[in-house]
PDB file of C-alpha atoms in Angstrom:
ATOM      1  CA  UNK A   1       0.000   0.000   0.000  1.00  0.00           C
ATOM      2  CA  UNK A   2       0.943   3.630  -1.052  1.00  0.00           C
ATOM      3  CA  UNK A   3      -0.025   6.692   1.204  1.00  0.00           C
ATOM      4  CA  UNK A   4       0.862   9.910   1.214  1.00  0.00           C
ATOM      5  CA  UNK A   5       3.047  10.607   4.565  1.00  0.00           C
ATOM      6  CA  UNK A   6       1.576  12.311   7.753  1.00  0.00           C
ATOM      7  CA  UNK A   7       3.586  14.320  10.273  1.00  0.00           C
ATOM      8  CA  UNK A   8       3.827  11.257  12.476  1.00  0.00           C
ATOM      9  CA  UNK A   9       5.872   9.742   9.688  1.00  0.00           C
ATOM     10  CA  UNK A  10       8.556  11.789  10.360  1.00  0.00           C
ATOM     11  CA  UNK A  11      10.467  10.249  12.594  1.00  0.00           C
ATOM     12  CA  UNK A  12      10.635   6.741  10.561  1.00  0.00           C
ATOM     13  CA  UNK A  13      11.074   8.883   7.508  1.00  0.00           C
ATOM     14  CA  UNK A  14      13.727  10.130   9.364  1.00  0.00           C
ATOM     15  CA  UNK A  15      15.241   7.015  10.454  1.00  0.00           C
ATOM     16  CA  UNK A  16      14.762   5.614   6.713  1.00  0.00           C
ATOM     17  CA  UNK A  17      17.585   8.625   5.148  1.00  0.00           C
ATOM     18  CA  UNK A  18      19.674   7.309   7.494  1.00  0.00           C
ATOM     19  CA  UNK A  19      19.105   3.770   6.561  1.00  0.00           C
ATOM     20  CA  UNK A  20      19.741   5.263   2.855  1.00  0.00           C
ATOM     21  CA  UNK A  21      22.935   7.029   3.746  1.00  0.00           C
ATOM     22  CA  UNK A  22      24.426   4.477   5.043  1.00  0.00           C
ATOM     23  CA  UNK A  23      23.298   2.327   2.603  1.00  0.00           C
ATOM     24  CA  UNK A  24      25.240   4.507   0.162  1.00  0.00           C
ATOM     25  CA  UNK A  25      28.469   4.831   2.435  1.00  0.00           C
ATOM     26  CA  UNK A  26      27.888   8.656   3.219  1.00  0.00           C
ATOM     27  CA  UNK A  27      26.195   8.270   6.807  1.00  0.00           C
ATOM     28  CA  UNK A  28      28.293  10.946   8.264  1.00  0.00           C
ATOM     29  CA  UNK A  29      26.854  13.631   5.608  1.00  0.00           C
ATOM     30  CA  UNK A  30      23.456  13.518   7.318  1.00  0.00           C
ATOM     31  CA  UNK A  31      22.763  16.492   8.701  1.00  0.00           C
ATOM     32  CA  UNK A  32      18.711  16.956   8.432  1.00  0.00           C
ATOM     33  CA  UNK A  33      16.909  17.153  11.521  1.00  0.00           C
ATOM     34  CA  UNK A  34      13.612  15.545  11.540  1.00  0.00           C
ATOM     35  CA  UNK A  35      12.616  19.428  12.575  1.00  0.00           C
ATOM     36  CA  UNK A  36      13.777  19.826   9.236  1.00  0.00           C
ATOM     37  CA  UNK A  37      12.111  17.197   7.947  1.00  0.00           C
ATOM     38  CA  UNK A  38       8.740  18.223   9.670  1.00  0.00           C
ATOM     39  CA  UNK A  39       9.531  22.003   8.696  1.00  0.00           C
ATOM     40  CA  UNK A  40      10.067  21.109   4.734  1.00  0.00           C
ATOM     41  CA  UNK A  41       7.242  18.917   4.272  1.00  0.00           C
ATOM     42  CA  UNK A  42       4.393  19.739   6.594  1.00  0.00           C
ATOM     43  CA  UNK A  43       5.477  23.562   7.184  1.00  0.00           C
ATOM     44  CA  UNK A  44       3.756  26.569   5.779  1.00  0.00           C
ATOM     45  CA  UNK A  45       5.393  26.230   2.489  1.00  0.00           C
ATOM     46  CA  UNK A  46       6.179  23.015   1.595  1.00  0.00           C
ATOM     47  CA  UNK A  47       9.344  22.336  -0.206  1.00  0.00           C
ATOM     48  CA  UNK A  48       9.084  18.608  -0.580  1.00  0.00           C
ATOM     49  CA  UNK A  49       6.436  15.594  -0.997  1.00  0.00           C
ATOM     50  CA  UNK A  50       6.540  12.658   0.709  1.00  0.00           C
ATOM     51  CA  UNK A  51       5.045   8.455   0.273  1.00  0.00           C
ATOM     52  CA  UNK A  52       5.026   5.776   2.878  1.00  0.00           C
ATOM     53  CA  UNK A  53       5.053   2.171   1.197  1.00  0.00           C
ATOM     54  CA  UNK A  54       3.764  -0.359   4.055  1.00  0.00           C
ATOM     55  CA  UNK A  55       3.315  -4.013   3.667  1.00  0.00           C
ATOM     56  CA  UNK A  56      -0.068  -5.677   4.687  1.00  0.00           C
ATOM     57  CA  UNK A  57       0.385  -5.614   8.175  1.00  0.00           C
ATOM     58  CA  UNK A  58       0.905  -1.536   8.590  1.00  0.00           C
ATOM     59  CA  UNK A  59       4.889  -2.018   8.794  1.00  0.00           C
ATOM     60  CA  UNK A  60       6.369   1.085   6.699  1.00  0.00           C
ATOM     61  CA  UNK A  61       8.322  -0.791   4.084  1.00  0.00           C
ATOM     62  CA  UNK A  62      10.028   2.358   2.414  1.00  0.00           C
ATOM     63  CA  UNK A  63       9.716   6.123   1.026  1.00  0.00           C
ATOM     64  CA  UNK A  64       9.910   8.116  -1.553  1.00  0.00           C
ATOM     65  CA  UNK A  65      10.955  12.243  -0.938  1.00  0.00           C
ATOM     66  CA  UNK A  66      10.352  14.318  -3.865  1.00  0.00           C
ATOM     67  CA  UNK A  67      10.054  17.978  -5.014  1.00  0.00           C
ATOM     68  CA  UNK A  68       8.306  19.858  -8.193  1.00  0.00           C
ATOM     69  CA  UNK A  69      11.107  20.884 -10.966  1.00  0.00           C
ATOM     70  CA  UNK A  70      10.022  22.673 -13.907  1.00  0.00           C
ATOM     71  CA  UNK A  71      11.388  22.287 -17.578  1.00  0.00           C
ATOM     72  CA  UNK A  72      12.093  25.251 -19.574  1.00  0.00           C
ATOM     73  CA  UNK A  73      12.090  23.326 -22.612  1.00  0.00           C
ATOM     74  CA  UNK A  74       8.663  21.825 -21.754  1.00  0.00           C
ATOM     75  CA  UNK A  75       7.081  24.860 -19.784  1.00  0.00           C
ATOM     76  CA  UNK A  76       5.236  22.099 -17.276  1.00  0.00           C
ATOM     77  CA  UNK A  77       6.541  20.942 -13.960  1.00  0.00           C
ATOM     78  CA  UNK A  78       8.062  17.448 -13.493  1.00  0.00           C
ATOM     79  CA  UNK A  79       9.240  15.588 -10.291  1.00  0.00           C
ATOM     80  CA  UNK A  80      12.379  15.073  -8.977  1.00  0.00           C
ATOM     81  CA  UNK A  81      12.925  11.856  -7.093  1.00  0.00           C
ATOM     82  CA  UNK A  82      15.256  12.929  -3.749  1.00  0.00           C
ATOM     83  CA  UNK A  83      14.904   9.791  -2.054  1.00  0.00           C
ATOM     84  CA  UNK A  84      13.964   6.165  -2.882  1.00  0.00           C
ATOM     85  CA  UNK A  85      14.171   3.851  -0.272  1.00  0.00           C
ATOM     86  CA  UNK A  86      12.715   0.464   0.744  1.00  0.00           C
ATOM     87  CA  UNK A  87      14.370  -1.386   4.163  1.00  0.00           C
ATOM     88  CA  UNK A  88      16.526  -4.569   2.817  1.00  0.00           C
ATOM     89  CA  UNK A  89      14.186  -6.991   4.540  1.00  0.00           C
ATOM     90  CA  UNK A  90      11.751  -5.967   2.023  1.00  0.00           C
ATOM     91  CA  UNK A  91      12.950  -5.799  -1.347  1.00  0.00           C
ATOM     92  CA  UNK A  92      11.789  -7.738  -4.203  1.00  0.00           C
ATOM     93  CA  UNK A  93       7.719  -7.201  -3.004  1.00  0.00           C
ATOM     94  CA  UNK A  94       6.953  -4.594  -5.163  1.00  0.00           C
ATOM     95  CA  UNK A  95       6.974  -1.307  -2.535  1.00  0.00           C
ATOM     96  CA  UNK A  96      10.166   0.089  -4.863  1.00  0.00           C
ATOM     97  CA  UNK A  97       7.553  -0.431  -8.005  1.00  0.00           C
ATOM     98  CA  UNK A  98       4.689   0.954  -6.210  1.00  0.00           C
ATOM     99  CA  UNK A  99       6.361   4.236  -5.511  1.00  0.00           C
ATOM    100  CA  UNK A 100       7.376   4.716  -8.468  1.00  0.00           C
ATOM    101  CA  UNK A 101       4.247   3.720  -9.979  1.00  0.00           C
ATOM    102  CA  UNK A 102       2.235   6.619  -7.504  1.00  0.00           C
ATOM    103  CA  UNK A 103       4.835   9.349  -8.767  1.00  0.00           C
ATOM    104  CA  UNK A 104       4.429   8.452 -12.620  1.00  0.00           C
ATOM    105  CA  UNK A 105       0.390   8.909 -11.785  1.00  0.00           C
ATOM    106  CA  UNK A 106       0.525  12.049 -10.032  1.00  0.00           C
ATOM    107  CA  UNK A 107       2.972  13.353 -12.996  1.00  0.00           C
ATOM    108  CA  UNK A 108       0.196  11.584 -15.675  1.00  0.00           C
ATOM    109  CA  UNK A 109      -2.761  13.183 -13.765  1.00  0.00           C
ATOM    110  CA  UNK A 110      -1.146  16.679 -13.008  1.00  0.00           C
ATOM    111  CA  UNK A 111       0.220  16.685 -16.680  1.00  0.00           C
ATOM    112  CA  UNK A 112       3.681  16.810 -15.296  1.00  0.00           C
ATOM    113  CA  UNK A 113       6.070  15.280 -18.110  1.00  0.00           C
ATOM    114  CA  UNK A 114       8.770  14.045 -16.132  1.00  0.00           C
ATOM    115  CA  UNK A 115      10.030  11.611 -13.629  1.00  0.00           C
ATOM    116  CA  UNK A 116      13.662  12.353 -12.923  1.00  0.00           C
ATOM    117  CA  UNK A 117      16.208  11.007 -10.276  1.00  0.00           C
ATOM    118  CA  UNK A 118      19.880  10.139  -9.523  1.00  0.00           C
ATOM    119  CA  UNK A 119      21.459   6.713  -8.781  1.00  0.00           C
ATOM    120  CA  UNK A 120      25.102   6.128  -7.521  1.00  0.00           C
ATOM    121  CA  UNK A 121      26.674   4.849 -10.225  1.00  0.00           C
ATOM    122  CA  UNK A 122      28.104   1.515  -8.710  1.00  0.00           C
ATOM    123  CA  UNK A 123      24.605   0.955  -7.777  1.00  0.00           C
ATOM    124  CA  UNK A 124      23.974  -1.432 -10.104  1.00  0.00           C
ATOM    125  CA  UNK A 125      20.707  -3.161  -8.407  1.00  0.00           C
ATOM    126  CA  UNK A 126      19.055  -0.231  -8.768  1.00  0.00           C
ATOM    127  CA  UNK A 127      19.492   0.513 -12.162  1.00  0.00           C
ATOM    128  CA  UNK A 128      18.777  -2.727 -12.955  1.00  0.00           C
ATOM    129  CA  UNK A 129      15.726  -2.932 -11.670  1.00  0.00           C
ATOM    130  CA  UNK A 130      14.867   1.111 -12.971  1.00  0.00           C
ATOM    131  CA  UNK A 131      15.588  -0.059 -16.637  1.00  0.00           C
ATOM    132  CA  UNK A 132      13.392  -3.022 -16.117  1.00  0.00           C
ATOM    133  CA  UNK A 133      10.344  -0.280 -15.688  1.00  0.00           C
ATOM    134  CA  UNK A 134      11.655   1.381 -18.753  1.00  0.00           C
ATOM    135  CA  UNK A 135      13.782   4.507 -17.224  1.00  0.00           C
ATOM    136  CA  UNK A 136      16.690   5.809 -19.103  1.00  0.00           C
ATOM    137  CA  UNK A 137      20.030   6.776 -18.339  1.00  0.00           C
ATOM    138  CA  UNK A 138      20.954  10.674 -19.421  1.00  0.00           C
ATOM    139  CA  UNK A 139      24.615   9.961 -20.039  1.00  0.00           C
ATOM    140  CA  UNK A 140      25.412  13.303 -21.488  1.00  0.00           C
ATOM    141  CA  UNK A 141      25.238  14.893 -18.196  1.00  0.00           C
ATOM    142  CA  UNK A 142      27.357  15.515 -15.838  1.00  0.00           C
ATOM    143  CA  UNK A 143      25.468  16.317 -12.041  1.00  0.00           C
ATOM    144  CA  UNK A 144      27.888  19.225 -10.169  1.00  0.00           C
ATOM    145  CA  UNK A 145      26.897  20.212  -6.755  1.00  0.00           C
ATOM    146  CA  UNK A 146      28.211  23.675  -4.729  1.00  0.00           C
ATOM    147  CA  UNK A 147      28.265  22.835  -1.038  1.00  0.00           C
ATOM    148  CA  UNK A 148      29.702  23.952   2.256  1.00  0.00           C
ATOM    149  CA  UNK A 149      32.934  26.101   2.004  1.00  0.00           C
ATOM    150  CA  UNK A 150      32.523  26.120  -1.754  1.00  0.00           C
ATOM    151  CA  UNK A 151      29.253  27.727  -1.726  1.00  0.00           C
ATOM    152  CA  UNK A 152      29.900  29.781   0.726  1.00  0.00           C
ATOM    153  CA  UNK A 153      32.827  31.247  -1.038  1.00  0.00           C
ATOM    154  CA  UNK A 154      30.772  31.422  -4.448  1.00  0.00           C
ATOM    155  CA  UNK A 155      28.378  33.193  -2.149  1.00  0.00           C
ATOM    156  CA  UNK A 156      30.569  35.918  -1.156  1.00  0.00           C
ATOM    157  CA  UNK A 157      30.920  34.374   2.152  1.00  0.00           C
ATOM    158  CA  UNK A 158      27.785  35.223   3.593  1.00  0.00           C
ATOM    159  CA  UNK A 159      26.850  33.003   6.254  1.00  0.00           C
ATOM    160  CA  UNK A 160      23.860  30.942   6.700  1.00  0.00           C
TER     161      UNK A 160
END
């Protein structure tokens, strides 16, 4: 079962980056607080969107965080997959599938024309199973990211 995540999902959802992070072997580059959490998808303005897949017996199975982009070459609004996650224990039932398969609908039924995310490139599980629903690789780019002293430099050193 899909559903769309409640406040009192924040603390698994939460727990489940984590689980991700370390997952990915970057654990220490956690920093969100599930204030933050709370804050950016249940605050006044929402920044990101949030599903809870749960088996059959209520247990949260995995997530998906995501946020509207918008494509100037398409003039509509797509989403951008942050975070897809489904606990080890519970691969291979279809949750990973069934997120996926609630974003495509929302972008079908808002008229949204695209479903975009990242995956780590020695991730090869992943993209296996991604190609298998028919997703593409864009191999031409190149993802660059301004963070910490870097941005702050770029940003004339103003403080945060």
């Amino acid at each position: 079962m899909i559903r769309t995540a409640t406040p009192a999902d924040v603390p698994v959802i939460h727990q489940l980056i984590r689980d991700l992070a370390e997952y990915e072997k970057a654990l220490d580059e956690v920093r969100a607080t599930p204030e933050q959490l709370h804050d950016a998808l249940f605050g006044d303005r929402p920044a990101a969107y949030a599903h809870i897949a749960e088996t059959e017996d209520g247990e949260v199975a995995g997530f998906a965080l995501w946020f509207l982009n918008f494509s100037t070459w398409r003039g509509v609004h797509g989403i951008y997959l942050e975070d897809l996650y489904v606990r080890p224990d519970l691969r291979g039932g279809g949750h990973g599938k069934a997120l996926l398969t609630e974003l495509a609908r929302i972008c079908v039924e808002r008229g949204y024309e695209r479903l975009e995310w990242s995956v780590l490139n020695w991730n090869q599980p992943s993209i296996d199973f991604y190609e298998s629903l028919g997703a593409r690789p864009q191999d031409e780019w190149t993802v660059y990211r301004l963070t910490d002293g870097a941005l702050k430099e770029l940003g004339g050193g103003v403080e945060a």
